[in-house]
């Protein structure tokens, strides 16, 4: 598990005891596709490329200041560690920015893990919901909101599945998933009544999206491995000598992802019929080991596709064919492997138009000693990608850390997408075997210079962003949201077995900005899946409206554009999931707008007082 190497894929070896890596080289003949894909062309081995030194002065002075305590956040994650080294302990957990009470500001939800054994003598860990007063100060409202539930939680998806105007929650756990309907700020468990139950599986990331554009939100759920406490305890992974280590996923069988179709507020499991259940060729066994999912309409056909980050087996790319059917095309599209034809330990995942042109990139945070992937396509309609992490500055700097939460966002509001990843190892004593590795690791923030080449993504030093963001933690989940209504994007990071950390963005609002709340009418209420284009000063910025990003987490349900120093807004175009197009001009910068599907104008709203 610790010293990762590449070995030929052997199905039988997945059932044997492994004391080594988390991943191995998978033979192309055993790719996890429902039908055999063409043989891919495997590029020559590519080592990380050292970037030319960039003067720190080129990076903007935008500080992230930790305000966790003064903001009223006191959440501490429970990882249930008792010395047995059971794998689920080290994998959680996620978080979300959401407006649960529909008052116009971003509240915060943290997912927690229960203890291994029930106890009646001391309080058990629960989820934690914090209400924002609009200025970035939070109050714990977990109990009154009905979320004081003890679950072995992993992640959360946020979406208005019943189209009643407030966001609902799907919480993934070690033992299946729970659907919580939001009824005027109180969450009720409707898992059974809504047909949203799943098997007793280890579920991880999830996303709401409208796969058929019928106006309601469906639900895609990642499923990790075929795990049980008994199977875990039967393994004997060692870090050094007698020290136990967490078992690698390749000693366990794979699992099937889950797709629940929303039929007017009731869900139907269509996983098998839809084509998202992927089996190994030889054993015909469940093949996925999924940790992250990122929805995106890649080819612009109006149908949402799904990229899935898999741990030690090839990633998936589900191309939406319409009619509720998907085709897995990761191998022929080029996102299944690294440039050597090897599967990686993939966790956090996100899409973005990072060059402000037609190019689109899929970023994936991978295991330690594996670079962050940046799969880029110049022609999205063809859906052919190549990993260009080295070409754009994400090679050598991302080689060492173990990456989890990862997302694109424009932290300095200059109109270009930057990249942040939360990092942290699995093993508390990793330094015993790898001197260059630590359990707690600093986050990494990459500023987008806008200059094509190996300096496009420049690693931001502490003297530019402040030291707080780079305090070493056992990073897992991550999300962004504007907590104080000033337009720039603030950040929250979760720590496995430690306190969550909230960082206020100080300096991003020196540039101009535009923030959009989309309200669907024929489309789903939150306009999830809408394509948004902003023309400003000769540049076109492109976004798609999805809140599921990174690892086990969700970002605020707003679309924010940086406008740089000029602040001009020439034209805003929204293509809704229904196919309706909205075109607006004359929008003043530095404000949030509420835009309803079919309307010919936007309503400028005062932050923290949005009327629903």
XYZ file of C-alpha atoms in Angstrom:
612
model
C 0.000 0.000 0.000
C 2.805 2.402 0.774
C 5.415 1.818 -1.916
C 3.284 1.857 -5.032
C 4.504 -0.116 -7.991
C 3.010 -1.191 -11.310
C 2.220 -4.848 -11.858
C 0.162 -6.735 -14.434
C -3.498 -7.056 -13.477
C -4.292 -10.459 -12.051
C -7.935 -11.030 -11.040
C -7.000 -13.732 -8.581
C -4.469 -11.443 -6.900
C -7.264 -9.087 -5.850
C -8.378 -11.780 -3.421
C -4.913 -12.437 -2.031
C -3.060 -10.642 0.726
C -1.147 -7.619 -0.538
C 1.297 -5.683 1.579
C 2.377 -3.349 -1.192
C 0.763 -0.694 -3.365
C -2.721 0.702 -3.729
C -2.623 0.280 -7.480
C -1.047 -1.739 -10.256
C -0.780 -1.757 -14.011
C -3.994 -3.187 -15.419
C -3.726 -5.283 -18.556
C -5.710 -3.690 -21.347
C -7.446 -6.974 -22.052
C -9.216 -6.759 -18.709
C -10.596 -3.242 -18.970
C -13.852 -2.729 -17.153
C -16.172 -2.091 -20.067
C -19.393 -3.777 -20.981
C -17.930 -4.503 -24.441
C -14.366 -4.640 -25.642
C -13.062 -1.206 -26.687
C -10.427 -0.635 -29.365
C -6.845 -1.063 -28.200
C -5.634 2.349 -27.023
C -2.372 3.820 -28.124
C -0.198 4.020 -25.012
C 2.185 6.998 -25.062
C 5.773 6.737 -24.010
C 6.513 7.054 -20.327
C 6.292 10.636 -19.140
C 8.099 11.892 -16.064
C 7.041 15.017 -14.222
C 8.388 18.121 -15.910
C 10.034 20.671 -13.656
C 8.575 24.105 -14.319
C 10.613 27.220 -14.880
C 10.740 29.362 -11.790
C 8.069 32.038 -11.764
C 8.657 35.154 -9.730
C 6.292 35.301 -6.743
C 5.309 38.845 -7.750
C 3.303 37.407 -10.657
C 0.893 35.766 -8.211
C -1.885 38.025 -6.861
C -2.016 39.013 -3.210
C -5.219 37.250 -2.190
C -5.101 35.915 1.342
C -7.136 33.041 2.754
C -7.527 33.717 6.468
C -8.775 30.988 8.778
C -11.838 32.211 10.667
C -13.198 28.871 11.896
C -13.466 29.747 15.568
C -14.614 33.346 15.172
C -17.200 32.228 12.600
C -18.756 29.879 15.156
C -17.688 26.595 13.540
C -16.658 23.933 16.043
C -17.106 20.717 14.040
C -14.530 17.994 14.651
C -14.632 14.875 12.504
C -14.776 11.501 14.222
C -12.903 8.820 12.291
C -13.664 5.944 14.711
C -10.006 4.883 14.864
C -9.420 2.308 17.609
C -6.179 0.752 16.422
C -7.611 -1.987 14.219
C -6.826 -0.070 11.015
C -10.194 -0.668 9.339
C -10.128 1.061 5.949
C -13.331 3.182 6.252
C -11.798 5.063 9.182
C -9.350 6.953 7.012
C -11.539 7.745 3.974
C -14.051 10.348 5.235
C -15.514 12.767 5.072
C -17.301 15.385 2.988
C -18.969 18.777 3.389
C -21.324 21.101 1.548
C -22.223 24.735 1.119
C -25.989 25.046 0.682
C -28.797 27.495 1.367
C -30.914 25.151 3.450
C -33.303 27.835 4.750
C -33.641 29.743 1.453
C -32.578 33.077 2.928
C -29.955 33.785 0.273
C -26.703 32.954 2.040
C -24.464 29.902 2.137
C -24.878 27.599 5.124
C -22.492 24.750 5.955
C -23.033 21.009 6.405
C -20.406 18.572 7.670
C -20.692 14.793 7.362
C -19.513 12.696 10.283
C -18.688 9.068 11.042
C -20.233 7.058 13.852
C -18.261 4.909 16.268
C -17.727 1.227 15.490
C -19.695 0.137 18.547
C -22.855 1.752 19.867
C -22.612 3.354 23.269
C -25.371 4.539 25.566
C -23.029 6.264 28.006
C -21.673 9.067 25.858
C -22.996 11.162 22.948
C -22.380 9.602 19.570
C -21.110 11.692 16.665
C -23.735 13.204 14.376
C -23.841 15.307 11.239
C -23.441 19.061 11.776
C -25.402 21.881 10.108
C -24.440 25.515 10.609
C -26.732 28.419 9.696
C -25.102 31.518 8.204
C -26.391 34.918 9.347
C -25.253 36.467 6.060
C -22.037 37.967 7.374
C -20.054 34.756 7.677
C -21.015 33.977 11.266
C -22.617 30.581 11.853
C -24.892 28.987 14.443
C -25.191 25.238 14.988
C -28.752 24.247 14.040
C -28.193 20.513 13.636
C -30.811 19.375 16.130
C -33.584 21.737 15.121
C -32.974 20.878 11.447
C -33.348 17.161 12.169
C -29.813 16.166 11.184
C -28.599 15.039 14.601
C -28.307 11.508 13.212
C -25.503 9.052 13.946
C -24.396 7.553 10.657
C -21.085 6.237 9.438
C -21.224 9.059 6.935
C -19.036 9.592 3.891
C -20.348 12.260 1.529
C -23.308 14.399 0.547
C -25.132 15.466 -2.611
C -27.359 18.550 -2.569
C -30.325 19.037 -4.879
C -34.030 19.932 -4.935
C -35.306 16.519 -6.000
C -38.994 17.384 -5.403
C -38.842 20.852 -7.046
C -40.433 22.579 -4.062
C -37.846 25.357 -3.876
C -35.535 24.171 -1.110
C -32.463 21.884 -1.295
C -32.687 18.272 -0.205
C -29.813 16.001 0.834
C -28.552 12.572 -0.063
C -26.002 11.397 2.491
C -23.797 8.458 1.548
C -22.588 6.124 4.279
C -20.694 2.922 4.858
C -24.073 1.201 4.971
C -25.967 2.628 2.013
C -27.523 6.047 1.475
C -30.142 8.246 3.142
C -32.413 10.763 1.396
C -33.448 13.728 3.533
C -36.294 15.886 2.248
C -36.120 19.530 3.250
C -39.476 20.693 4.631
C -39.141 24.412 5.411
C -35.693 24.000 6.931
C -36.295 20.674 8.666
C -34.920 17.485 7.128
C -36.976 14.297 7.190
C -35.635 10.872 6.281
C -37.759 9.773 3.305
C -35.374 7.128 1.992
C -37.873 4.312 2.102
C -40.950 6.283 1.034
C -39.094 7.806 -1.949
C -37.561 4.500 -3.044
C -34.070 5.904 -2.599
C -32.710 3.043 -0.555
C -29.716 1.044 -1.713
C -28.074 -2.165 -0.629
C -25.836 -2.135 2.446
C -22.950 -0.854 0.316
C -20.036 1.478 0.999
C -21.237 4.562 -0.876
C -18.969 7.563 -1.410
C -19.594 10.561 -3.698
C -22.958 11.284 -5.294
C -24.539 13.851 -7.589
C -28.004 15.067 -8.510
C -28.469 15.669 -12.245
C -31.249 15.442 -14.842
C -30.262 12.603 -17.146
C -33.307 12.882 -19.435
C -34.070 16.608 -19.157
C -37.567 15.822 -17.933
C -37.463 18.479 -15.237
C -36.623 16.479 -12.146
C -33.303 15.462 -10.646
C -31.995 11.922 -10.843
C -29.246 10.605 -8.585
C -25.928 8.953 -9.427
C -24.050 7.331 -6.532
C -20.481 6.033 -6.373
C -19.930 2.659 -4.719
C -16.435 1.895 -3.432
C -15.481 -1.722 -2.686
C -16.978 -4.997 -1.500
C -15.996 -4.513 2.120
C -16.919 -5.916 5.500
C -15.312 -5.677 8.948
C -14.676 -9.411 8.882
C -12.857 -9.310 5.550
C -10.819 -6.312 6.708
C -9.802 -7.945 9.970
C -8.714 -11.067 8.082
C -6.045 -9.068 6.246
C -2.583 -8.523 7.699
C -1.213 -5.388 6.032
C 1.880 -4.065 7.755
C 3.553 -0.706 7.523
C 6.758 -1.670 9.310
C 7.405 -4.708 11.442
C 4.354 -5.313 13.588
C 2.619 -2.017 12.796
C -0.745 -2.562 11.133
C -1.517 -0.660 7.929
C -4.738 0.121 6.108
C -5.568 -2.460 3.468
C -5.325 -1.361 -0.170
C -8.558 -1.508 -2.202
C -7.103 -4.062 -4.584
C -7.444 -6.797 -1.967
C -11.213 -6.356 -2.187
C -13.690 -6.978 -4.951
C -15.231 -4.126 -6.897
C -18.726 -2.681 -6.763
C -21.428 -1.325 -9.050
C -22.291 2.357 -9.154
C -25.959 3.174 -8.606
C -28.342 5.235 -10.763
C -31.732 6.208 -9.348
C -34.219 7.706 -11.807
C -36.565 10.312 -10.389
C -40.154 9.607 -11.419
C -41.914 12.649 -10.026
C -40.479 12.446 -6.519
C -40.203 8.660 -6.345
C -36.984 6.932 -7.380
C -36.488 3.787 -9.451
C -33.189 1.921 -9.566
C -32.227 1.771 -13.254
C -28.556 0.945 -12.714
C -28.535 -2.274 -14.704
C -30.727 -1.158 -17.590
C -28.915 2.169 -17.995
C -25.501 0.625 -18.728
C -23.588 1.983 -15.730
C -22.940 -1.407 -14.114
C -19.442 -2.285 -15.328
C -18.051 -5.804 -15.014
C -14.568 -7.244 -15.489
C -14.127 -9.190 -18.709
C -12.761 -12.402 -17.284
C -14.669 -12.794 -14.033
C -17.774 -10.809 -15.014
C -17.582 -9.383 -11.505
C -18.359 -5.806 -10.406
C -15.374 -3.740 -11.440
C -15.689 -0.177 -10.184
C -13.998 1.184 -7.054
C -15.481 4.620 -7.281
C -14.699 7.602 -5.057
C -15.595 10.692 -7.080
C -18.118 11.732 -9.737
C -18.291 14.861 -11.894
C -21.291 15.527 -14.181
C -20.781 17.513 -17.399
C -22.294 17.771 -20.863
C -19.022 17.185 -22.666
C -20.108 17.087 -26.297
C -22.744 19.802 -25.997
C -25.643 17.603 -27.059
C -27.760 18.729 -24.110
C -27.361 15.452 -22.218
C -25.293 15.217 -19.031
C -22.363 12.795 -19.099
C -20.608 11.458 -15.990
C -16.911 11.051 -15.216
C -16.083 8.712 -12.330
C -12.784 8.590 -10.438
C -11.832 5.005 -9.567
C -9.262 3.845 -7.041
C -6.702 1.408 -8.564
C -8.923 0.457 -11.515
C -9.544 2.490 -14.705
C -11.705 5.596 -14.419
C -15.141 5.560 -16.064
C -16.690 7.977 -18.536
C -20.399 7.426 -19.041
C -21.564 9.025 -22.288
C -25.265 9.859 -22.106
C -26.960 8.409 -25.187
C -30.420 9.674 -24.288
C -33.434 7.711 -23.200
C -31.786 6.850 -19.898
C -28.950 4.900 -21.556
C -25.204 5.345 -21.067
C -22.116 3.956 -22.786
C -18.813 3.586 -20.916
C -16.080 5.106 -23.127
C -13.241 6.054 -20.755
C -10.610 3.940 -22.499
C -11.286 5.119 -26.030
C -11.672 8.699 -24.762
C -8.318 8.634 -22.973
C -9.286 9.268 -19.341
C -9.142 5.693 -18.018
C -5.372 5.545 -17.385
C -2.257 7.613 -17.000
C 0.086 8.091 -19.960
C 1.753 4.739 -19.236
C -1.473 2.768 -19.436
C -1.661 2.364 -15.650
C -4.662 2.913 -13.424
C -4.169 5.326 -10.565
C -5.652 5.872 -7.124
C -8.172 8.551 -8.099
C -10.197 10.579 -5.613
C -11.327 14.189 -6.187
C -12.607 15.197 -9.632
C -13.886 18.286 -11.476
C -14.459 19.732 -14.966
C -13.569 23.207 -16.222
C -12.950 25.455 -19.248
C -9.609 26.575 -17.832
C -8.380 28.260 -21.040
C -11.538 30.290 -21.744
C -11.938 28.641 -25.121
C -13.616 25.496 -26.409
C -11.099 23.270 -24.600
C -12.447 21.460 -21.584
C -10.407 19.661 -18.939
C -11.093 16.965 -16.387
C -8.884 17.299 -13.301
C -8.465 14.300 -10.986
C -6.531 14.217 -7.726
C -4.568 10.982 -7.400
C -2.643 9.043 -4.770
C 0.779 9.969 -3.404
C 3.590 9.691 -5.964
C 1.021 10.095 -8.751
C 0.500 13.421 -10.490
C -2.826 15.153 -10.570
C -4.395 14.319 -13.911
C -5.473 17.047 -16.331
C -7.279 15.345 -19.197
C -7.778 17.961 -21.929
C -9.731 17.871 -25.171
C -9.435 20.499 -27.893
C -12.651 19.251 -29.529
C -15.280 18.319 -26.929
C -17.642 16.893 -29.543
C -15.132 14.152 -30.336
C -14.592 13.413 -26.631
C -10.908 12.486 -27.092
C -8.660 13.493 -24.195
C -4.969 13.448 -23.354
C -3.364 13.997 -19.956
C -1.633 17.376 -20.209
C -0.811 17.924 -16.543
C 2.876 18.320 -17.368
C 2.175 20.746 -20.189
C 0.236 23.117 -17.937
C 2.267 23.045 -14.724
C 0.469 20.384 -12.678
C 3.134 17.684 -13.061
C 6.027 17.889 -10.623
C 4.289 20.010 -7.939
C 1.476 17.466 -7.537
C 3.627 14.329 -7.652
C 4.286 13.936 -3.943
C 1.050 14.733 -2.047
C -1.898 12.389 -1.611
C -4.740 14.394 -3.166
C -8.408 14.180 -2.121
C -10.773 17.171 -2.426
C -10.100 19.064 -5.671
C -11.985 21.714 -7.630
C -11.710 24.544 -10.162
C -12.701 28.045 -9.004
C -11.696 31.637 -9.736
C -10.318 32.678 -6.357
C -8.976 36.088 -7.475
C -11.906 36.861 -9.823
C -9.618 37.625 -12.767
C -11.788 35.600 -15.147
C -9.651 32.437 -15.198
C -10.244 29.167 -13.366
C -7.691 28.264 -10.700
C -7.319 24.892 -8.936
C -7.240 23.861 -5.274
C -6.662 20.437 -3.725
C -6.945 19.225 -0.124
C -4.199 16.732 0.704
C -3.419 14.215 3.412
C -2.143 10.671 3.743
C -3.948 7.552 4.935
C -1.256 6.264 7.292
C -0.529 8.049 10.571
C 3.047 6.718 10.581
C 3.875 7.015 6.891
C 7.137 8.825 7.769
C 8.500 5.507 9.083
C 8.735 4.116 5.564
C 8.864 7.246 3.399
C 10.917 10.090 4.814
C 9.599 12.517 2.211
C 5.968 11.789 3.090
C 3.863 13.070 5.983
C 0.453 12.169 7.388
C -0.681 15.782 7.558
C -0.081 17.674 4.322
C -0.629 21.254 3.178
C -3.299 22.088 0.634
C -2.154 23.227 -2.807
C -3.501 26.280 -4.635
C -2.648 26.855 -8.291
C -3.164 30.259 -9.868
C -4.081 30.331 -13.562
C -1.724 32.801 -15.244
C -3.551 32.622 -18.568
C -0.240 31.936 -20.319
C -0.252 28.673 -22.224
C 2.616 26.388 -21.341
C 4.196 24.834 -18.257
C 3.655 27.962 -16.146
C -0.089 28.254 -16.771
C -0.883 26.743 -13.370
C 1.526 28.323 -10.896
C 1.794 27.001 -7.358
C 0.799 29.802 -4.987
C 3.306 30.359 -2.143
C 2.264 31.152 1.456
C 3.566 34.706 1.192
C 0.903 35.370 -1.470
C -2.112 33.478 -0.113
C -1.152 33.586 3.551
C 0.051 30.681 5.699
C -3.355 29.588 7.053
C -4.534 27.705 3.969
C -1.298 25.721 3.890
C -1.377 24.480 7.470
C -0.752 20.708 7.180
C -3.913 18.676 7.815
C -5.237 15.221 6.959
C -7.260 16.786 4.148
C -10.310 15.086 2.669
C -13.411 17.073 1.649
C -13.402 20.604 0.253
C -15.937 23.127 -0.990
C -16.295 26.804 -1.829
C -18.978 29.425 -1.276
C -19.390 33.161 -0.726
C -20.136 33.285 3.002
C -20.303 37.069 3.394
C -21.838 38.309 0.148
C -18.760 40.190 -1.080
C -18.511 38.188 -4.296
C -15.271 36.326 -3.759
C -15.211 32.625 -2.969
C -14.365 31.380 0.495
C -13.168 27.832 1.192
C -13.838 25.073 3.702
C -11.645 21.991 4.176
C -12.402 18.917 6.262
C -9.803 16.912 8.148
C -10.067 13.206 8.833
C -10.194 12.893 12.614
C -9.721 16.625 13.065
C -11.471 20.008 12.991
C -12.981 21.507 9.868
C -11.356 24.743 8.733
C -13.102 27.736 7.195
C -11.056 30.282 5.235
C -12.272 33.757 4.314
C -11.073 35.078 0.971
C -9.481 38.485 1.523
C -8.504 40.225 -1.664
C -10.424 38.369 -4.346
C -13.091 41.061 -4.384
C -10.549 43.654 -5.530
C -11.628 42.489 -8.971
C -15.172 42.743 -10.325
C -17.588 39.820 -10.337
C -21.019 38.502 -11.237
C -22.935 35.809 -9.356
C -26.024 34.016 -10.682
C -28.817 32.096 -9.011
C -30.682 30.100 -11.640
C -34.361 29.263 -11.147
C -35.752 26.615 -13.466
C -39.383 26.539 -14.528
C -39.633 23.896 -17.222
C -36.205 22.639 -16.140
C -35.420 21.446 -12.603
C -35.879 24.180 -10.008
C -32.156 24.910 -9.468
C -31.265 24.868 -13.156
C -28.729 22.105 -12.527
C -27.057 21.244 -15.822
C -27.546 24.668 -17.419
C -24.794 25.959 -19.732
C -23.787 29.543 -18.914
C -21.582 31.744 -21.134
C -20.379 35.227 -20.243
C -18.868 37.530 -22.851
C -16.682 40.186 -21.292
C -13.979 42.369 -22.832
C -13.459 40.019 -25.773
C -13.305 36.873 -23.641
C -15.915 34.135 -23.307
C -16.089 32.310 -19.991
C -18.022 29.061 -19.866
C -19.566 27.257 -16.913
C -22.021 24.440 -16.335
C -24.210 24.584 -13.258
C -23.356 21.620 -11.027
C -22.705 21.623 -7.289
C -21.086 18.160 -7.042
C -17.329 18.685 -7.164
C -14.182 17.221 -5.689
C -14.406 14.457 -3.104
C -17.584 13.595 -1.171
C -18.613 17.268 -1.255
C -20.803 19.964 -2.832
C -20.171 23.653 -3.523
C -22.649 26.538 -3.246
C -25.518 26.502 -5.808
C -24.444 29.707 -7.558
C -22.515 30.375 -10.765
C -19.814 32.996 -10.151
C -17.761 34.754 -12.811
C -14.692 36.898 -12.207
C -14.648 40.030 -14.348
C -11.126 41.253 -13.627
C -10.287 44.942 -13.428
C -12.612 46.071 -16.228
C -15.875 44.710 -14.864
C -17.625 44.728 -18.221
C -20.510 42.374 -19.010
C -21.273 42.341 -22.726
C -23.663 39.398 -22.945
C -24.838 36.533 -20.752
C -26.258 33.408 -22.386
C -27.937 30.559 -20.514
C -28.965 27.318 -22.195
C -31.303 25.592 -19.799
C -31.649 21.779 -19.602
C -35.073 22.131 -21.265
C -33.419 23.658 -24.332
C -34.762 27.154 -23.647
C -32.155 29.887 -24.150
C -31.916 33.126 -22.185
C -29.805 36.030 -23.465
C -29.200 39.090 -21.316
C -27.080 42.214 -21.646
C -26.519 45.370 -19.666
C -25.937 43.620 -16.342
C -24.026 45.762 -13.876
C -21.037 44.080 -12.220
C -20.461 43.325 -8.546
C -23.839 41.851 -7.762
C -25.887 38.688 -7.527
C -28.718 38.150 -9.967
C -31.733 35.890 -9.792
C -32.588 34.615 -13.274
C -35.748 32.638 -14.002
C -36.013 30.329 -16.984
C -37.986 32.005 -19.758
C -37.673 35.520 -18.314
C -36.258 38.320 -20.449
C -34.547 40.083 -17.559
C -32.575 39.330 -14.416
C -33.417 40.527 -10.930
C -30.530 42.053 -9.046
C -30.826 40.932 -5.442
C -29.271 42.169 -2.250
C -27.051 39.389 -0.822
C -28.647 37.540 2.096
C -32.215 38.566 1.268
C -33.143 36.492 -1.764
C -36.878 36.110 -2.130
C -38.068 32.653 -3.072
